[in-house]
PDB file of C-alpha atoms in Angstrom:
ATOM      1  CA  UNK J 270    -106.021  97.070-139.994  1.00 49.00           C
ATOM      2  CA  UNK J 271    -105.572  94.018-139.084  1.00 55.00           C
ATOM      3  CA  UNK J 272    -106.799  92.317-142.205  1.00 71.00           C
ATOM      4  CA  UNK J 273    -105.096  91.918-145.258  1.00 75.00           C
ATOM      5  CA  UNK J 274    -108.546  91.238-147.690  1.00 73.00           C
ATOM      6  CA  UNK J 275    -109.479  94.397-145.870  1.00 75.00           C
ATOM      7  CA  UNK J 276    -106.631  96.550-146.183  1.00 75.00           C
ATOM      8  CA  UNK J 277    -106.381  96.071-149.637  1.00 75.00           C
ATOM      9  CA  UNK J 278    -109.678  96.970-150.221  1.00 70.00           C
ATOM     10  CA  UNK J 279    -109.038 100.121-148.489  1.00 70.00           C
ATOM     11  CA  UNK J 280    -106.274 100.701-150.535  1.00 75.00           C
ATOM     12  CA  UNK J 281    -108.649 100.055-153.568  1.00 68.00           C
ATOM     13  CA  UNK J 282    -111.206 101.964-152.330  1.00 65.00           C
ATOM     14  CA  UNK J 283    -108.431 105.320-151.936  1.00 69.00           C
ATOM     15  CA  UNK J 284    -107.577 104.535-155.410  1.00 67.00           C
ATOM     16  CA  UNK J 285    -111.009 105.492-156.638  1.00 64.00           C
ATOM     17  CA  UNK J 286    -111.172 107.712-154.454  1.00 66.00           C
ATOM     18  CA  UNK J 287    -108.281 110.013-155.439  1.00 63.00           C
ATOM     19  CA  UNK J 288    -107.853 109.300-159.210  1.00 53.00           C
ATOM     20  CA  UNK J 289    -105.601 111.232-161.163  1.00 55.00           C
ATOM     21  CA  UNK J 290    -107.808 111.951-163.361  1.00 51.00           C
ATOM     22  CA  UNK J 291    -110.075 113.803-161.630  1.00 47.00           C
ATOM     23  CA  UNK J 292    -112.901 111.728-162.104  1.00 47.00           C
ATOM     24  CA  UNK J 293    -116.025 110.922-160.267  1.00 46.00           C
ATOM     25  CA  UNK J 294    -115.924 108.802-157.111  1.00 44.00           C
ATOM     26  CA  UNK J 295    -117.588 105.187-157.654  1.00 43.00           C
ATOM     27  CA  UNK J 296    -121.170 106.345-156.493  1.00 44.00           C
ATOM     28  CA  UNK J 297    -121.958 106.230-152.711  1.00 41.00           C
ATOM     29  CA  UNK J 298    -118.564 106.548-152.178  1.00 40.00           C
ATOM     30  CA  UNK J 299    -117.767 110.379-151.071  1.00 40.00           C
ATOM     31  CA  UNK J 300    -114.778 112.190-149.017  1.00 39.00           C
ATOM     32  CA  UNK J 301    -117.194 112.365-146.419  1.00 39.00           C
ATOM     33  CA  UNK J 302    -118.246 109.067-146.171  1.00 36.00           C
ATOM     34  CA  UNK J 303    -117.113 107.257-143.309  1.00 33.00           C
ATOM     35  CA  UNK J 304    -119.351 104.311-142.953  1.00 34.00           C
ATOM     36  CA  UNK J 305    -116.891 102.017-144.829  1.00 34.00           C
ATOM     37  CA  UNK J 306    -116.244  99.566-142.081  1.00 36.00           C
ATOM     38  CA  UNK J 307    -117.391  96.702-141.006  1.00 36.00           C
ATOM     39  CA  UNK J 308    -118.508  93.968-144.160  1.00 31.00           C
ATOM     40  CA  UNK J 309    -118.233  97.337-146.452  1.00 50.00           C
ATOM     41  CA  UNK J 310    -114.850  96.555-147.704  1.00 34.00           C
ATOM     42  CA  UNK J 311    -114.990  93.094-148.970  1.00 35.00           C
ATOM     43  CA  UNK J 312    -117.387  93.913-151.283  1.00 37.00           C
ATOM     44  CA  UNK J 313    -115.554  96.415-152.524  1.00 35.00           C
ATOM     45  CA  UNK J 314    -112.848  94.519-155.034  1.00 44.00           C
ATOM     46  CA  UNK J 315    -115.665  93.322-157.379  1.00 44.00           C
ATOM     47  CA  UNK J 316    -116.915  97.121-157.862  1.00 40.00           C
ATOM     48  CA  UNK J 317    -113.028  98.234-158.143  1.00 38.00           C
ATOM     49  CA  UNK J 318    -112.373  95.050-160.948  1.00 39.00           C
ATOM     50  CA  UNK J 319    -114.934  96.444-162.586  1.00 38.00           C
ATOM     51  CA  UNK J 320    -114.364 100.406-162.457  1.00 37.00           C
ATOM     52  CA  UNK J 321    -110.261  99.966-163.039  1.00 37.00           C
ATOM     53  CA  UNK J 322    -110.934  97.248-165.718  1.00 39.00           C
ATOM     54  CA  UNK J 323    -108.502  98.015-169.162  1.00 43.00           C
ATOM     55  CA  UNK J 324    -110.498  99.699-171.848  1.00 38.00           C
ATOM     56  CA  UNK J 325    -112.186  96.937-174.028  1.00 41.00           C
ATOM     57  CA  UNK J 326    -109.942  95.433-176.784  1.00 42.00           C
ATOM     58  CA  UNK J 327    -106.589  96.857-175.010  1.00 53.00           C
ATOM     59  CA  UNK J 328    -105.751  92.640-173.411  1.00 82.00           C
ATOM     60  CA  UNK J 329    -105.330  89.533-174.880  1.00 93.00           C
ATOM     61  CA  UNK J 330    -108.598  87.282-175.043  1.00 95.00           C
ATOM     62  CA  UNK J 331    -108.287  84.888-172.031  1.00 94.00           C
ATOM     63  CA  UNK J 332    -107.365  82.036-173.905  1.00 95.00           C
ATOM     64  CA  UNK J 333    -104.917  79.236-173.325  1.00 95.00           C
ATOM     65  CA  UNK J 334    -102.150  80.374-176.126  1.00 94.00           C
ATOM     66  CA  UNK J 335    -102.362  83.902-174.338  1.00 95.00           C
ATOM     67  CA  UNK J 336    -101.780  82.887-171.094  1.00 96.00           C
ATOM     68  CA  UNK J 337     -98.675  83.813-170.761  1.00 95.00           C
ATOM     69  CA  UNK J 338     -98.479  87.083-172.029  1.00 95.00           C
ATOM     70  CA  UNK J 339    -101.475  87.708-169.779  1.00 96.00           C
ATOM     71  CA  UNK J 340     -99.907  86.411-166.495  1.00 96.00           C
ATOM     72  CA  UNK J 341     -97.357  88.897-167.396  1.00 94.00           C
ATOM     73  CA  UNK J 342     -99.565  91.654-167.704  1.00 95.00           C
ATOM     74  CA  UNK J 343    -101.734  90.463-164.833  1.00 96.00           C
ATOM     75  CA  UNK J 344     -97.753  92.300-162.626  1.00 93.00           C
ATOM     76  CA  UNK J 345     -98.476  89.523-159.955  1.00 95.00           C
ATOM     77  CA  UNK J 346     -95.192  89.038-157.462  1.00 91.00           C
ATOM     78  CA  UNK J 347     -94.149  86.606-154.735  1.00 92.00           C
ATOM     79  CA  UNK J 348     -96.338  83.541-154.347  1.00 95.00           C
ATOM     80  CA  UNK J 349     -99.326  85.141-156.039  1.00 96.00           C
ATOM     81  CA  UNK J 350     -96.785  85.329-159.876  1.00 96.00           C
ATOM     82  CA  UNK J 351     -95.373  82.340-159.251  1.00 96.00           C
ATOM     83  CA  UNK J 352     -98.827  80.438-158.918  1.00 97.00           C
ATOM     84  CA  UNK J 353    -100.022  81.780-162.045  1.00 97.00           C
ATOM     85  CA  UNK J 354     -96.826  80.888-163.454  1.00 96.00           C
ATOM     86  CA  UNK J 355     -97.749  77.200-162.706  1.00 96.00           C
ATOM     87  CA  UNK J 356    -100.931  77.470-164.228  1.00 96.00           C
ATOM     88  CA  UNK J 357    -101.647  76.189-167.557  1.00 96.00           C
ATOM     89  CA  UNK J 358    -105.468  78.151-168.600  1.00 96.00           C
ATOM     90  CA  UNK J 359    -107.859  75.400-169.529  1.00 96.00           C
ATOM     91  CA  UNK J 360    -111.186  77.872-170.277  1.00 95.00           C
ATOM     92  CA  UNK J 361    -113.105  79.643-168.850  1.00 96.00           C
ATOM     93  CA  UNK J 362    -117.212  79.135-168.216  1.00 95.00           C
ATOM     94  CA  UNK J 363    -119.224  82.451-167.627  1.00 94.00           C
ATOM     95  CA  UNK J 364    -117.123  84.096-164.154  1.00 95.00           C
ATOM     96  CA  UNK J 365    -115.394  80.407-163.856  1.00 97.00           C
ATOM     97  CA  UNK J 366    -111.914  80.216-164.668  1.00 97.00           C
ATOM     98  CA  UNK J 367    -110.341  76.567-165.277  1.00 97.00           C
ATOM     99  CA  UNK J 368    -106.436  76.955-164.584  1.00 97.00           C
ATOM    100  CA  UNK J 369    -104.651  73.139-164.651  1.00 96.00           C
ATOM    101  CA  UNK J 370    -102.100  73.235-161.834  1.00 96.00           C
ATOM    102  CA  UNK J 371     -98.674  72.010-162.273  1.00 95.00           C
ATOM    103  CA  UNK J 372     -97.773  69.685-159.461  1.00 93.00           C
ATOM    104  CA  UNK J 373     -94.699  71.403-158.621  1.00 91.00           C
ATOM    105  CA  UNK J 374     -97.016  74.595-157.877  1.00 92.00           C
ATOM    106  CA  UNK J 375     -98.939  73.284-155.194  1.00 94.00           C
ATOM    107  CA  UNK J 376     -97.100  74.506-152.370  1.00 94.00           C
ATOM    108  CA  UNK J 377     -97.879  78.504-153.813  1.00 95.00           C
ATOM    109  CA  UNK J 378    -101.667  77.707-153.429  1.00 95.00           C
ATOM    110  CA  UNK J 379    -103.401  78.949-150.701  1.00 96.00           C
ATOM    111  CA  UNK J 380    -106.338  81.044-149.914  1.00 96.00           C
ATOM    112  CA  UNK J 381    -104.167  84.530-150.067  1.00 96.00           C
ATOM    113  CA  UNK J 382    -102.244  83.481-153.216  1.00 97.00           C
ATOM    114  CA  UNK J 383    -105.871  82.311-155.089  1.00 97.00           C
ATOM    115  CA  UNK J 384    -107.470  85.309-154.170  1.00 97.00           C
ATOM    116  CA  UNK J 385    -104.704  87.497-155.360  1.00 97.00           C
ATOM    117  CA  UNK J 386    -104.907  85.617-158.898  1.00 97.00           C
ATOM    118  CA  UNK J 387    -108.734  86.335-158.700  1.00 97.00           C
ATOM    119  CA  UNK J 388    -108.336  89.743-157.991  1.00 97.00           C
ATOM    120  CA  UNK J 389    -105.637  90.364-160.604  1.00 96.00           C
ATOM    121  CA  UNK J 390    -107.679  88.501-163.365  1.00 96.00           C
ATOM    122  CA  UNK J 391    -110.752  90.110-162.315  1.00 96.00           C
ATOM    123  CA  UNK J 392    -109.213  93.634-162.710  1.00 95.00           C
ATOM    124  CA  UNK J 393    -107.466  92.342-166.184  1.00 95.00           C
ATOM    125  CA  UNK J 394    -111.249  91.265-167.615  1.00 94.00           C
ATOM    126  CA  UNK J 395    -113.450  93.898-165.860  1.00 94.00           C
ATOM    127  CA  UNK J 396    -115.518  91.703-164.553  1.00 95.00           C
ATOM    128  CA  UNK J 397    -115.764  89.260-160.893  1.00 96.00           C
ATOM    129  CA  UNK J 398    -113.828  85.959-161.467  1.00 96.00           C
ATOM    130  CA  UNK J 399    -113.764  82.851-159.617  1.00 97.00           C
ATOM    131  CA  UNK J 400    -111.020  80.208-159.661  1.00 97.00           C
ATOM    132  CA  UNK J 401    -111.009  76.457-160.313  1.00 97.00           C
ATOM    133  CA  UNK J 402    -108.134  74.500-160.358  1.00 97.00           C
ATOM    134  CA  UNK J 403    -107.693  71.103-161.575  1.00 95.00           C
ATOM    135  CA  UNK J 404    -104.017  69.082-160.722  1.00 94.00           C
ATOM    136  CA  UNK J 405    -101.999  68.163-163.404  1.00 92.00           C
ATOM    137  CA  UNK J 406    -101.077  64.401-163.335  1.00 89.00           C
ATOM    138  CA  UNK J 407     -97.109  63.959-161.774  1.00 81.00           C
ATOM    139  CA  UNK J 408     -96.268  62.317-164.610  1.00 76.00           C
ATOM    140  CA  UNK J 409     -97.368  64.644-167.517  1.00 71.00           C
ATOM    141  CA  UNK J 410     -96.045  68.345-166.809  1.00 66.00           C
ATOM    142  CA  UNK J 411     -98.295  70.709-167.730  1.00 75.00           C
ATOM    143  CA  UNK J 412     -97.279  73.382-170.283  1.00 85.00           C
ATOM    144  CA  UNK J 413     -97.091  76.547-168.594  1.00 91.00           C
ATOM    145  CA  UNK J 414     -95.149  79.970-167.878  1.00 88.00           C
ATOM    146  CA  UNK J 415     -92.898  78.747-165.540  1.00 87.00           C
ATOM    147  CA  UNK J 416     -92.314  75.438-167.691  1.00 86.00           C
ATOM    148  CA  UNK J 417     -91.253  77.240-170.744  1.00 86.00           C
ATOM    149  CA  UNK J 418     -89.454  79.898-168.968  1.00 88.00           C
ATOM    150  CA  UNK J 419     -87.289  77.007-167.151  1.00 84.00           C
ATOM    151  CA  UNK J 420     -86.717  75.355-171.202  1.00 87.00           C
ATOM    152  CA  UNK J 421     -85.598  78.601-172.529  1.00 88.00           C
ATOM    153  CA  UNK J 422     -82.925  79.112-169.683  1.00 85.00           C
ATOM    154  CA  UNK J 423     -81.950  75.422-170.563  1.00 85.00           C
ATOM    155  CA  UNK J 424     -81.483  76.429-173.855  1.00 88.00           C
ATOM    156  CA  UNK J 425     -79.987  79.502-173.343  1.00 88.00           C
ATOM    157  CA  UNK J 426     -77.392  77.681-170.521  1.00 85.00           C
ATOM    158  CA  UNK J 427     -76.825  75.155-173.117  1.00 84.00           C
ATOM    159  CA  UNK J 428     -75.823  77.907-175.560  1.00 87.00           C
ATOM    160  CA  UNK J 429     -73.281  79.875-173.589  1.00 84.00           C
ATOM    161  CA  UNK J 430     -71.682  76.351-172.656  1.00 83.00           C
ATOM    162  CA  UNK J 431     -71.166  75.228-176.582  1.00 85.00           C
ATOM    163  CA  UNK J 432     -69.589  79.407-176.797  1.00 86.00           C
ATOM    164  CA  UNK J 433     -67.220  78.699-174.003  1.00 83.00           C
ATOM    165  CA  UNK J 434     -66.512  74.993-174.571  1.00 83.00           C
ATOM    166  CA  UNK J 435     -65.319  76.375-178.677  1.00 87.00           C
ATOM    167  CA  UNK J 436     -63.299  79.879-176.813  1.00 86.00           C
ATOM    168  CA  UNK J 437     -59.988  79.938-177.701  1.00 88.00           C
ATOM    169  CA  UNK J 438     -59.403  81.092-174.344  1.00 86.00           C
ATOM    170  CA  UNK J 439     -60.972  78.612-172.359  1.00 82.00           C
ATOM    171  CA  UNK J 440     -59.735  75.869-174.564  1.00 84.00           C
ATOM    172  CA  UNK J 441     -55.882  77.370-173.603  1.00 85.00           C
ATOM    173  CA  UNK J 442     -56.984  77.740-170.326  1.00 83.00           C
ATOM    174  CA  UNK J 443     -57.866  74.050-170.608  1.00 84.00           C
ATOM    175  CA  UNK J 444     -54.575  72.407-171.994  1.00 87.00           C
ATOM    176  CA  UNK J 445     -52.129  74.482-170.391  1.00 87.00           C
ATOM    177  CA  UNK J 446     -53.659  74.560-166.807  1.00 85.00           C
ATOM    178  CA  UNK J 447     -55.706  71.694-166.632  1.00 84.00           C
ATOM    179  CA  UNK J 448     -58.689  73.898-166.320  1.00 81.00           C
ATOM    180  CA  UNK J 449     -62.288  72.387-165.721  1.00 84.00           C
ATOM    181  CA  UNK J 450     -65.336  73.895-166.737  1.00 80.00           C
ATOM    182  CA  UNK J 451     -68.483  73.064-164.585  1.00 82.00           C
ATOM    183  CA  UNK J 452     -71.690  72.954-166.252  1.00 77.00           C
ATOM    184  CA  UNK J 453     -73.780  73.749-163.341  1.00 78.00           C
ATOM    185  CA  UNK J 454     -72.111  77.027-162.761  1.00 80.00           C
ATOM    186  CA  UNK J 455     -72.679  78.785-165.954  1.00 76.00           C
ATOM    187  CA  UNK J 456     -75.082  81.071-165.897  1.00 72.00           C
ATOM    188  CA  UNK J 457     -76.834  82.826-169.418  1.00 63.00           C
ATOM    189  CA  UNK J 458     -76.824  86.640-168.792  1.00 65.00           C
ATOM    190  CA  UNK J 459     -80.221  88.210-170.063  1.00 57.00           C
ATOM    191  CA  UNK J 460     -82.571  90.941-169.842  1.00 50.00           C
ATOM    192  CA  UNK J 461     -85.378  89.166-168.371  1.00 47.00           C
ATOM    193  CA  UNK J 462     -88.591  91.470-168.385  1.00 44.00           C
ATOM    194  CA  UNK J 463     -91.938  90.672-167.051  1.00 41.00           C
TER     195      UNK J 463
END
């Protein structure tokens, strides 16, 4: 397969296939079905959102203070993360999702990356998205995952340099050897999950 909207349909489409659970196929779809080729498979993420959709009430609304909890839950990587980690949610009209771009996430957005988001957000709600984004202005950063995750690891740098400026250690270190301590090179050591 030479196409990767198509391949991960596939992959989709063996998911409901072969559940776990030992459910029912999504109808028309059998083990013995072999006519899914041709335009087939790119309809097939819509039905999948819909069928692998949480239970209702288990996610956040899609609202903008839940954002970022949701982009965690939404287990995006590569590009695909990092672009909705750049996205502040603006609201959302009918299948229309608003997402205000931060302008130092433009280079993650392209066709593969937006679709991704779509297809992740789409699963999350259980229902067919569609993306709009709007650039935020270069002088006025938008508030979003990425944003706050870079202020709380400025915070957290700023922290472990006031414990190692005050460490009797270092502070020997300092007067008896001349020693220097560079701020760029410290480094907060956390358990960073999601």
């Amino acid at each position: 397969v030479t196409d990767q909207a198509t391949a991960f349909a596939l992959t989709l489409l063996r998911m409901l296939l072969f559940r776990p659970d030992g459910g029912a196929a999504a109808p028309g779809v059998g083990a013995g079905n072999t006519a899914v080729r041709g335009t087939a498979p790119r309809a097939v993420p819509a039905a999948v959102a819909r069928e692998a959709a949480p239970a209702a009430g288990t996610g956040l609304p899609l609202a903008p203070d839940n954002w970022a909890a949701i982009v965690r839950q939404l287990g995006l990587t590569a590009l695909a993360g990092q672009l909705a980690a750049n996205c502040a949610l603006l609201g959302r009209q009918g299948a229309q999702v608003r997402l205000l771009l931060d302008p130092r996430g433009v280079s993650m957005r392209n066709r593969g990356t937006e679709e991704k988001l779509a297809a992740a957000l789409s699963h999350y709600l259980g229902e067919p998205v569609k993306l709009s984004f709007e650039l935020a202005a270069p002088d006025a950063a938008a508030v979003t995952p990425a944003r706050d995750r870079d202020r709380e690891a400025g915070e957290r740098r700023a922290q472990a340099q006031a414990l190692l400026e005050s460490d009797p250690t270092i502070q020997a270190l300092r007067n008896e050897m001349g020693a220097t301590i560079f701020p760029e090179s410290i480094r907060a050591t956390i358990d960073e999950e999601g």
